[in-house]
Coordinates of C-alpha atoms in Angstrom, one line a residue:
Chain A
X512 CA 124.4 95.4 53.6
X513 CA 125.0 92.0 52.3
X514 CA 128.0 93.4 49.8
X515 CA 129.5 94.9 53.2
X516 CA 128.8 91.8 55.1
X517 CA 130.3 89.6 52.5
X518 CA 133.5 91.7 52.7
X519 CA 134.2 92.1 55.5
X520 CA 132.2 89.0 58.1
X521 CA 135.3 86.8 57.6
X522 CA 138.0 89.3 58.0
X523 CA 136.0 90.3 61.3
X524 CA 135.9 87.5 62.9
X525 CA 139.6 86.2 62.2
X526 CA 141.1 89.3 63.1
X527 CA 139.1 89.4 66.9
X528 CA 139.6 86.2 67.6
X529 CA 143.3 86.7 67.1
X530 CA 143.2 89.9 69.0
X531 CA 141.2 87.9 71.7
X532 CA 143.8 85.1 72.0
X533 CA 146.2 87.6 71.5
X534 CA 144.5 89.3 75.0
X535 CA 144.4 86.1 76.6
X536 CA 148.4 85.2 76.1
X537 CA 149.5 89.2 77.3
X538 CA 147.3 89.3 80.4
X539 CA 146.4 86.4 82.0
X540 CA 149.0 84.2 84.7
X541 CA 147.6 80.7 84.3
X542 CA 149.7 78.4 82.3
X543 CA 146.7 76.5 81.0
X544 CA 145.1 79.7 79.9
X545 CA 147.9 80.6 78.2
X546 CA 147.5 77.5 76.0
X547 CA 143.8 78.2 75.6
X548 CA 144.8 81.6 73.8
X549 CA 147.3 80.0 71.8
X550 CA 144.8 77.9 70.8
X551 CA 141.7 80.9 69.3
X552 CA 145.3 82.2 68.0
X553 CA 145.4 79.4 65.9
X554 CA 141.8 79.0 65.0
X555 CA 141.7 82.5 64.1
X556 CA 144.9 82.6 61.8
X557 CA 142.9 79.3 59.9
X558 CA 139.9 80.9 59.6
X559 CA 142.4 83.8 57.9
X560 CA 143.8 82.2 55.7
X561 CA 140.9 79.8 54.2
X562 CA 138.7 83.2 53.7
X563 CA 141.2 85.1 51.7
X564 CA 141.0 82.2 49.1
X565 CA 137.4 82.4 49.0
X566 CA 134.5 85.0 47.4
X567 CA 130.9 85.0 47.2
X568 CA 130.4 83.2 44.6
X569 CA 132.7 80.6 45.0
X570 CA 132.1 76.2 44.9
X571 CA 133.7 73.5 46.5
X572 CA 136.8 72.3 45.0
X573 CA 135.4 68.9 44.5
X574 CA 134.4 67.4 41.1
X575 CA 131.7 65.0 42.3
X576 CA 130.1 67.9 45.0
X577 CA 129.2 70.4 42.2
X578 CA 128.3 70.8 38.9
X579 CA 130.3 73.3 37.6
X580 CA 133.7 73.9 38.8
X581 CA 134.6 75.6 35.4
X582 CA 132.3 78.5 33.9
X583 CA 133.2 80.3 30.5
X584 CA 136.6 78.8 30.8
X585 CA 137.1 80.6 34.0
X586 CA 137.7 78.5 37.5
X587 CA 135.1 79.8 39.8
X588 CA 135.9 77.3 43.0
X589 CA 137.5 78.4 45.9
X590 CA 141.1 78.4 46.1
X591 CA 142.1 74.7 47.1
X592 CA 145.7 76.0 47.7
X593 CA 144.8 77.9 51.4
X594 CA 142.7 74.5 52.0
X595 CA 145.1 72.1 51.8
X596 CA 147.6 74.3 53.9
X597 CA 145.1 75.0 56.7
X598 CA 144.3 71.1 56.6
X599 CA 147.7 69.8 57.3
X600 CA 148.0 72.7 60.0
X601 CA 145.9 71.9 62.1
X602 CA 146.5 68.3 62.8
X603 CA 150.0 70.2 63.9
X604 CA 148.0 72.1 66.1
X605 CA 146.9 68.9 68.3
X606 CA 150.5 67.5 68.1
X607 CA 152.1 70.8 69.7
X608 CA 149.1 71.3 71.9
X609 CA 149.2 68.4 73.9
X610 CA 153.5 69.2 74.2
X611 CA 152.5 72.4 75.5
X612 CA 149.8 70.7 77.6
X613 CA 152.4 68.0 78.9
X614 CA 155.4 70.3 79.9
X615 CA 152.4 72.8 81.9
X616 CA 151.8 69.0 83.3
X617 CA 155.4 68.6 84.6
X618 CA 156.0 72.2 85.8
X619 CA 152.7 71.6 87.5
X620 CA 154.4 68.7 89.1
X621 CA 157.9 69.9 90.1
X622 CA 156.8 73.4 91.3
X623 CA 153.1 72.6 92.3
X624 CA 151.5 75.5 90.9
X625 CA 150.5 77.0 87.2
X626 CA 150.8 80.4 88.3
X627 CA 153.5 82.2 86.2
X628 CA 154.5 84.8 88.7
X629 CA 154.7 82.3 91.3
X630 CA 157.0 79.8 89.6
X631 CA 158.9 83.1 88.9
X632 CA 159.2 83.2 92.9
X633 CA 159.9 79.8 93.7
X634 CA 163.3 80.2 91.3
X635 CA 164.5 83.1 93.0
Chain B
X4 CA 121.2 84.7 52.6
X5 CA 123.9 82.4 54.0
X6 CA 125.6 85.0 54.8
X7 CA 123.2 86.3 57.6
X8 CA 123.4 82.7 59.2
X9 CA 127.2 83.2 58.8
X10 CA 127.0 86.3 60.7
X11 CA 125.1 84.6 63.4
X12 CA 127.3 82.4 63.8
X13 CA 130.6 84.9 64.1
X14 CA 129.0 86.8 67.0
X15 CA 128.3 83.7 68.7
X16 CA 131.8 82.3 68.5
X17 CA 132.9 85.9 69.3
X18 CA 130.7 85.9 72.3
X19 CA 132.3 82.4 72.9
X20 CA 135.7 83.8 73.1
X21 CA 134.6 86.4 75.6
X22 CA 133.8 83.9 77.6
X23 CA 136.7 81.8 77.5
X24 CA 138.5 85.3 78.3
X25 CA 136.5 86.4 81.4
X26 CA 135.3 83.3 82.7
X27 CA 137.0 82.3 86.2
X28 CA 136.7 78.5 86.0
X29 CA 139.6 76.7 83.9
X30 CA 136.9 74.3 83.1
X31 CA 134.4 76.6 81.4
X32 CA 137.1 78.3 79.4
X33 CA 138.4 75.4 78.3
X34 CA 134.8 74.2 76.8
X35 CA 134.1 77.9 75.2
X36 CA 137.7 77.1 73.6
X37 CA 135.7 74.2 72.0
X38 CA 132.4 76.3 71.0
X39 CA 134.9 78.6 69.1
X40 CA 136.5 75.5 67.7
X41 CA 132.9 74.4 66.4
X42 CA 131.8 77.6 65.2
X43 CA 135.4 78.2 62.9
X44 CA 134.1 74.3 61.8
X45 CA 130.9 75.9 60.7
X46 CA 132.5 78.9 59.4
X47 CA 134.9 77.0 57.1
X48 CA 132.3 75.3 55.5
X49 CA 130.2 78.1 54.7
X50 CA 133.5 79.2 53.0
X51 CA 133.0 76.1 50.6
X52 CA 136.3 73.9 52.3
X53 CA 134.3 70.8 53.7
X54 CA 137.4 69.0 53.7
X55 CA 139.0 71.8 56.4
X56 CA 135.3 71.9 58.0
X57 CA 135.2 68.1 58.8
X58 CA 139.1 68.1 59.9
X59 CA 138.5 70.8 62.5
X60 CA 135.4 69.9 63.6
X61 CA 137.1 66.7 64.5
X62 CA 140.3 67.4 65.8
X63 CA 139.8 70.9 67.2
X64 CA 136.5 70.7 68.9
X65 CA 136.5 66.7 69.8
X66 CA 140.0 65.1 70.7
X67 CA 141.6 68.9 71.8
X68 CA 138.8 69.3 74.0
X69 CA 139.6 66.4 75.3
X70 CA 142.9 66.4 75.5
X71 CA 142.7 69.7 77.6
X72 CA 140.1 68.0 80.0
X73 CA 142.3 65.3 80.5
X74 CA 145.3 67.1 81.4
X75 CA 143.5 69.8 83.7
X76 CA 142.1 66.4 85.3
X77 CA 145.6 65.8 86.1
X78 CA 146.5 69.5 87.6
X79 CA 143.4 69.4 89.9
X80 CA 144.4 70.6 92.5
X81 CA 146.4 73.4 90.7
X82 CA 142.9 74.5 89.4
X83 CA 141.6 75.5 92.3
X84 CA 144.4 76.9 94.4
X85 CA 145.2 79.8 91.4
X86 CA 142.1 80.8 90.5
X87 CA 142.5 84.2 89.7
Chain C
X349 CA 156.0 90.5 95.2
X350 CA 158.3 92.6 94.2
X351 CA 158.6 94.7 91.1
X352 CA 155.1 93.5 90.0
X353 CA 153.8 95.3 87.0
X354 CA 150.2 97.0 88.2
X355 CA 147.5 95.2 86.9
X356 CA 145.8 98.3 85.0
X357 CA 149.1 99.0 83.0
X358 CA 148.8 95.0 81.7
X359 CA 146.0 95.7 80.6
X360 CA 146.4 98.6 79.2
X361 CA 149.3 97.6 77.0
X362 CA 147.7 94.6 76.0
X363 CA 144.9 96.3 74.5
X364 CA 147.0 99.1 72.6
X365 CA 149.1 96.1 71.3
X366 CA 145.8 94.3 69.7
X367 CA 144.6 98.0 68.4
X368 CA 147.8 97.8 66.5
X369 CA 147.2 94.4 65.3
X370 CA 143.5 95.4 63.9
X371 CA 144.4 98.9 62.7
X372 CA 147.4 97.1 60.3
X373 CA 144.9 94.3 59.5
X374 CA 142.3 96.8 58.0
X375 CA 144.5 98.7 56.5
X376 CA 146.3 96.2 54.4
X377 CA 143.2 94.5 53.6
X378 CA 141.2 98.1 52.1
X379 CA 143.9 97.5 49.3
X380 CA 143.2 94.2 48.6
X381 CA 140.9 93.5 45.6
X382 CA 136.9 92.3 47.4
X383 CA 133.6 90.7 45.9
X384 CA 134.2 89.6 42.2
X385 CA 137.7 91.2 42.2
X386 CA 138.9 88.4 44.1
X387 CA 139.4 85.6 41.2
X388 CA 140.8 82.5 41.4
X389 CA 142.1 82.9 37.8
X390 CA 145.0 85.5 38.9
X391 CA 146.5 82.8 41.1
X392 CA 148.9 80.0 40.8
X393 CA 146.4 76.8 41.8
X394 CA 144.4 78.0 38.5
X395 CA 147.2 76.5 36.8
X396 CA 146.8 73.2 38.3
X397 CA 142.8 73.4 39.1
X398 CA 142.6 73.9 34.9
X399 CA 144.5 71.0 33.8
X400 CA 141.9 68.6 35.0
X401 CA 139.4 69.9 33.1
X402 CA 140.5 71.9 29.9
X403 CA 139.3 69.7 27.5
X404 CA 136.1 69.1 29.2
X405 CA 135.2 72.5 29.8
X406 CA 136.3 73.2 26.2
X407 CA 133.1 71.0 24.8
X408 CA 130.8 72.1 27.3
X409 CA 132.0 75.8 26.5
X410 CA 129.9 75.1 23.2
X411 CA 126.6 74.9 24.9
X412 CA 126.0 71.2 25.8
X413 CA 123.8 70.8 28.9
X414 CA 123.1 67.5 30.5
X415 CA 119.4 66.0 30.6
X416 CA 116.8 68.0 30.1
X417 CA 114.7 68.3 33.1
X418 CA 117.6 69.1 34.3
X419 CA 117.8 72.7 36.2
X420 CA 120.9 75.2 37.0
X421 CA 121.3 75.0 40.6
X422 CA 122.5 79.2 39.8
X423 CA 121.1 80.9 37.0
X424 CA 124.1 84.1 38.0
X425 CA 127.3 82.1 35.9
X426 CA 126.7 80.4 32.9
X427 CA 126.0 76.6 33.3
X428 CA 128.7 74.0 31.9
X429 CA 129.0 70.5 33.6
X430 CA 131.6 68.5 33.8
X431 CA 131.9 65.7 31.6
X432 CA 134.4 63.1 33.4
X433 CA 136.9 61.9 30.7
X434 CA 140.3 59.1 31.4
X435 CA 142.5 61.5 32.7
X436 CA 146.1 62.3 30.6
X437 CA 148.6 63.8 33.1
X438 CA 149.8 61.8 36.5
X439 CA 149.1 64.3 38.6
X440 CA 145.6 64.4 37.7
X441 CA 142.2 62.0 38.5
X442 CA 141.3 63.3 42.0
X443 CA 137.8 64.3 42.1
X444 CA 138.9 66.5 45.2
X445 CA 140.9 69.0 44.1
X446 CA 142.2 69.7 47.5
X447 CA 143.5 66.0 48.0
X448 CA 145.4 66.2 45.0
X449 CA 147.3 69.1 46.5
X450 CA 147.8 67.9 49.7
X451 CA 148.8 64.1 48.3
X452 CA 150.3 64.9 45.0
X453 CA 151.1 68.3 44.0
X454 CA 152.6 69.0 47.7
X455 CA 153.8 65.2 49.0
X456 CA 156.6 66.1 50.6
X457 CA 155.0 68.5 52.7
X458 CA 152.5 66.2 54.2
X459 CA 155.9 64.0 54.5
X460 CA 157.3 66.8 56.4
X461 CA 154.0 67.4 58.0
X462 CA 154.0 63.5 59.7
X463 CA 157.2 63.6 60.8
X464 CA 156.5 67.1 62.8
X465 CA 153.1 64.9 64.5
X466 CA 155.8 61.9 65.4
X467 CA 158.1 64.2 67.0
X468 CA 155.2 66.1 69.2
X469 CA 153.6 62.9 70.1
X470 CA 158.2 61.8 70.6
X471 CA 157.6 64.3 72.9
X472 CA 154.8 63.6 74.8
X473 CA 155.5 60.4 75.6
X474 CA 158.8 61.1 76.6
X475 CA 157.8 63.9 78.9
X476 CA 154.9 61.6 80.8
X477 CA 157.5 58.4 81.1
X478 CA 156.6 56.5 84.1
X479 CA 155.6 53.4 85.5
X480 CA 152.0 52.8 85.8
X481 CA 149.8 52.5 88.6
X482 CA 149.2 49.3 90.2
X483 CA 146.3 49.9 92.4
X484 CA 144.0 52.4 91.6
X485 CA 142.0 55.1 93.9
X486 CA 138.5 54.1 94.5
X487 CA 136.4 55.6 91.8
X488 CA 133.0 54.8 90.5
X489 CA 133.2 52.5 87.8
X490 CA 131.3 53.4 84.8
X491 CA 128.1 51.3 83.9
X492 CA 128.0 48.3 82.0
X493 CA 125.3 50.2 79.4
X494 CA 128.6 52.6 79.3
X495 CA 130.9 49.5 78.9
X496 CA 128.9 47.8 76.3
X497 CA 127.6 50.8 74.5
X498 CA 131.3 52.2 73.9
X499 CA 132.5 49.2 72.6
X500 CA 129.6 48.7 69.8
X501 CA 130.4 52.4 68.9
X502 CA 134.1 52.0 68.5
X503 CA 133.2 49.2 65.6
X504 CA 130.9 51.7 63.9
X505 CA 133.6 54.4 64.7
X506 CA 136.3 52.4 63.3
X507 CA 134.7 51.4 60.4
X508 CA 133.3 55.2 59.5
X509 CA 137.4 56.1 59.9
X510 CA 138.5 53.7 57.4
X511 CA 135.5 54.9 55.1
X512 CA 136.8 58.4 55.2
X513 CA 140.6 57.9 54.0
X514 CA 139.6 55.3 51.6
X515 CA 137.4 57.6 49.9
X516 CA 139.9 60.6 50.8
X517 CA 140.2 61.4 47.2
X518 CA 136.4 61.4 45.7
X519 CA 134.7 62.6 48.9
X520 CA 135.8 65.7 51.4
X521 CA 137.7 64.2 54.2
X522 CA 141.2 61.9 53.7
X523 CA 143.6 60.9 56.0
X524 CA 144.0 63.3 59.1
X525 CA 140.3 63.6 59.6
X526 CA 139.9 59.5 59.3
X527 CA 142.6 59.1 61.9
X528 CA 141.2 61.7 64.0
X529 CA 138.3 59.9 64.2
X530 CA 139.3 56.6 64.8
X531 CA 141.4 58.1 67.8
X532 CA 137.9 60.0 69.0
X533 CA 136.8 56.1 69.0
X534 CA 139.8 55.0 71.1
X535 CA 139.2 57.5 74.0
X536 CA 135.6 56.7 73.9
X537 CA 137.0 53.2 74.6
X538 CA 138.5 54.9 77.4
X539 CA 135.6 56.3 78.9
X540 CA 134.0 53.0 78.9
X541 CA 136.3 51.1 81.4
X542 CA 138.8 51.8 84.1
X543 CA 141.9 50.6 83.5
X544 CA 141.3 49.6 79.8
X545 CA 144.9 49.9 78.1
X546 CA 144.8 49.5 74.2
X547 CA 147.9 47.0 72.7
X548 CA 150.9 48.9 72.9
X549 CA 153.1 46.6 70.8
X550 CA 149.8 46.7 68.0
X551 CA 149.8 50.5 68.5
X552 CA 153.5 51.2 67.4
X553 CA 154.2 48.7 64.6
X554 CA 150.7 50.5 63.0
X555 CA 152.5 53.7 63.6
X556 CA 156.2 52.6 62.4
X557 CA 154.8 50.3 59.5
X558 CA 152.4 52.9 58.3
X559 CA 155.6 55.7 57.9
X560 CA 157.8 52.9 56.2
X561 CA 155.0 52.6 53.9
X562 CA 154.7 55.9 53.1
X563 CA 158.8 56.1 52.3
X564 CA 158.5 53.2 50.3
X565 CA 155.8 54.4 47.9
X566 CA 157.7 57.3 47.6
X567 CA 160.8 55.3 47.0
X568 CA 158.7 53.1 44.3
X569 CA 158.2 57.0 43.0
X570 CA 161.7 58.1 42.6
X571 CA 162.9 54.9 41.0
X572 CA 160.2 54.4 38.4
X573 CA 159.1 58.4 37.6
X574 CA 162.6 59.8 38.6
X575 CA 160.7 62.2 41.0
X576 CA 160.5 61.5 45.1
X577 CA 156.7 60.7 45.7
X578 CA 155.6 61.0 42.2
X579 CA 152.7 59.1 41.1
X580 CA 153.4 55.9 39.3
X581 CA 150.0 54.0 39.1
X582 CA 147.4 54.8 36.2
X583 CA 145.0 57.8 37.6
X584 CA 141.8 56.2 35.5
X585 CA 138.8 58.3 35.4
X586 CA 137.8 60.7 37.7
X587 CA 134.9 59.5 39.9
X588 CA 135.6 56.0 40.3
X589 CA 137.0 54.1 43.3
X590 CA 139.9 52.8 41.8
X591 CA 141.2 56.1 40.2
X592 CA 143.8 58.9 40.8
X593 CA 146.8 56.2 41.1
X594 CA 148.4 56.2 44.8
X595 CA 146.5 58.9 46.5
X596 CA 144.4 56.3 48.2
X597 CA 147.4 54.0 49.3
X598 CA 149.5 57.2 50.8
X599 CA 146.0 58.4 52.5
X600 CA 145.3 54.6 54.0
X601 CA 149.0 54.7 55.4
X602 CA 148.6 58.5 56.9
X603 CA 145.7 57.6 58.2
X604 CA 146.4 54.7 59.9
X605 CA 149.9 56.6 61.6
X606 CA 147.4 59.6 62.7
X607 CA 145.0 57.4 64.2
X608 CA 147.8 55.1 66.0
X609 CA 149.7 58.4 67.4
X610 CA 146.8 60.3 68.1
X611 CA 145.8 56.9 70.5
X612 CA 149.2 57.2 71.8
X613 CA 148.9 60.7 73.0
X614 CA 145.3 60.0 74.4
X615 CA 147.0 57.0 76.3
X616 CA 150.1 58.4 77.3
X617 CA 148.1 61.4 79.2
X618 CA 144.8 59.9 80.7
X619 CA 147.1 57.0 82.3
X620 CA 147.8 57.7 85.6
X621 CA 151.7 57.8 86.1
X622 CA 154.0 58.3 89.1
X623 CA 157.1 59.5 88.7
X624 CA 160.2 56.4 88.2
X625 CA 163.2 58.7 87.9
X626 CA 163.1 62.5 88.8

């Protein structure tokens, strides 16, 4: 059970919460919701990628946190590659969030509504 | 054993995104998008990256949260006319 | 209304698309190597994890231990501490391996990686131009424990920001978190007042001064190691303050342009605008 859950736990959550943001995005007509499923999208593909670099017995990259980094000559942190490239993405995530969140602002306020299929209407 | 609190922890933030999915208020989507945010916080540092841990526990569950409050603030009245 | 796909259908096709999504997921990943299979030592950040420490591990390899009270936090791998030596190469000296990437091994990514943030918040604050309020509606004003309370936080805030991404390279944290935190401080600033409006002018020579500095080191860089944003100050020993050469100066300057833009963005969308031009 705890082979299995070690595994597979990660894997499980990143992939639903993709598919749920992924659910969100296809379904729903609220701009703002939209955003919200862009945004487990994102949390999901982080959570992705940091796991794959990781396994169970794993320590934190950091010299001063743990004894032993280094055991029989063989690296047994976690890969600090993944880390640093989910780091710098999501301070990118705010950044393109709040565009998003500022242009559903200003359709908001030239068409006065979020609703997808009614801004659809109005530019017919 | 950390694993089983790690487990916890994934069904909750999977129950979190349900509820960000189904919910009918903006609002209350909007703050289970911030409980997920928290729980991939916790997550991350069960996988041994504190660094990743502390960055999204501060920028995705504080200042997005906030960010999205603020701007649905702005669309008020948007809010309530399209509920779905 | 017309043409309106049924609602059933939607969802219908949205779920078969994410059964896709998981089937492929699952099947690439029962290929994939699990549990002690998964190594760090097949990878390429091996290479640059074990240059720090070859020498170090090579003496501890023989059996020295530290004190002797002194217990294995994991009796499952064989115990060998870390003996911190003066480092050799330039790129080394980071206690935090991950810093060291992000900083040193990958700097003109995190370059590339600022100017992306500059042209979001660009955006932002082009998009919500407007001239601001005069008079504003009648709301409740918050209370002066609010107003006094949020303003001794932002001193502790500020000052727990700095500490982060000065100590970005021998504690977890550095320069995005610290300015992400300082910015949390800012909008609790908000939250205290009505009307409160930070210094503009302050705001965006931080931001502008803070990216000229970050050139200009890497500048310093290219003219003194022939290599943009290479490191060009001694890297000492690893532990100490004053060690792994200029990760601490390029962390204080990214931190301080995160924190100012991040205010900027929190500024530029809780003020309430009306509309000059349209």
């Amino acid at each position: 059970m705890q082979e299995f859950l070690q595994n597979w736990i990660y894997l499980i959550a990143s992939v639903s919460l993709i598919g749920v943001g992924l659910y969100i995005v296809l379904t729903k007509e609220n701009i703002f919701k939209i955003i919200v499923g862009l945004n487990i999208i994102e949390s999901g593909t982080n959570l992705f990628m940091v796991a794959i670099g990781w396994h169970p017995n794993a320590v934190m990259p950091i010299y001063t946190a743990t004894d032993h980094l280094v055991a029989n000559g063989k690296v047994i942190a976690a890969d600090p590659l993944p880390q640093s490239l989910v780091l710098t993405a999501i301070v990118i995530g705010l950044g393109t969030t709040a565009l998003a969140l500022t242009i559903g602002i200003k359709i908001f306020e030239k068409y006065g509504t979020l609703d997808v299929r009614k801004i659809k209407e109005a530019e017919e | 054993m950390i694993i089983y609190v790690a487990t916890v922890v994934v069904i909750a933030i999977i129950i979190s995104s349900l509820i960000a999915v189904f919910s009918k208020k903006l609002l209350s989507s909007i703050i289970a998008m911030g409980l997920v945010s928290l729980g991939v916080s916790g997550l991350f540092f069960f996988l041994q990256a504190p660094d990743v841990a502390i960055t999204e526990a501060a920028i995705g569950a504080g200042l997005s949260t906030a960010i999205f409050v603020i701007a649905l603030k702005r669309v008020k009245k948007g809010e309530t006319k399209d509920e779905e | 209304m017309k043409n309106e796909t049924p609602e059933l259908f939607k969802k219908i096709f949205a779920l078969s698309v994410i059964a896709v999504l998981i089937v492929g997921f699952f099947l690439a990943f029962t290929e994939m190597p699990k549990g002690w299979g998964v190594n760090v030592n097949g990878r390429v950040s091996r290479l640059y994890v074990l240059k720090n420490v070859r020498t170090a591990t090579k003496s501890l390899d023989s059996g020295k231990f530290f004190a002797k009270g002194v217990k294995p936090l994991r009796t499952d791998v064989a115990y060998t501490p870390i003996e911190f030596k003066k480092t050799a190469n330039l790129e080394d000296g980071a206690a935090n391996v991950v810093t060291s990437i992000v900083v040193d091994y990958r700097g003109f990514d995190t370059l590339g990686e600022v100017t992306v943030l500059f042209l979001a918040v660009s955006g932002v604050m082009m998009l919500l131009f407007g001239k601001r309020k005069k008079e504003r509606k009648k709301k409740t004003e918050p209370s002066l424990i609010m107003y006094v309370g949020t303003r001794i936080a932002f001193s502790v805030i500020l000052l727990f920001g700095i500490y982060i991404f000065v100590h970005g390279h021998l504690t977890p944290g550095g320069g995005f978190p610290g300015g992400a935190v300082i910015a949390s401080g800012i909008l609790g600033l908000f939250l205290g007042r009505r009307g409160y409006s930070p210094n503009h002018m302050g705001l965006k020579a931080f931001e502008s001064l803070s990216g000229i500095a970050f050139v200009i080191i890497g500048l310093i860089g290219f003219f003194s190691v022939h290599s943009f944003l290479a490191n060009f100050l001694p890297t000492g020993i690893i532990g100490d303050l004053y060690s792994a050469g200029f990760i601490a100066l390029i962390y204080i300057a990214v931190g301080m342009k995160v924190g100012s833009e991040l205010a900027a963005v929190v500024d530029t969308m809780i003020t309430d605008t009306e509309e000059e031009w349209s």
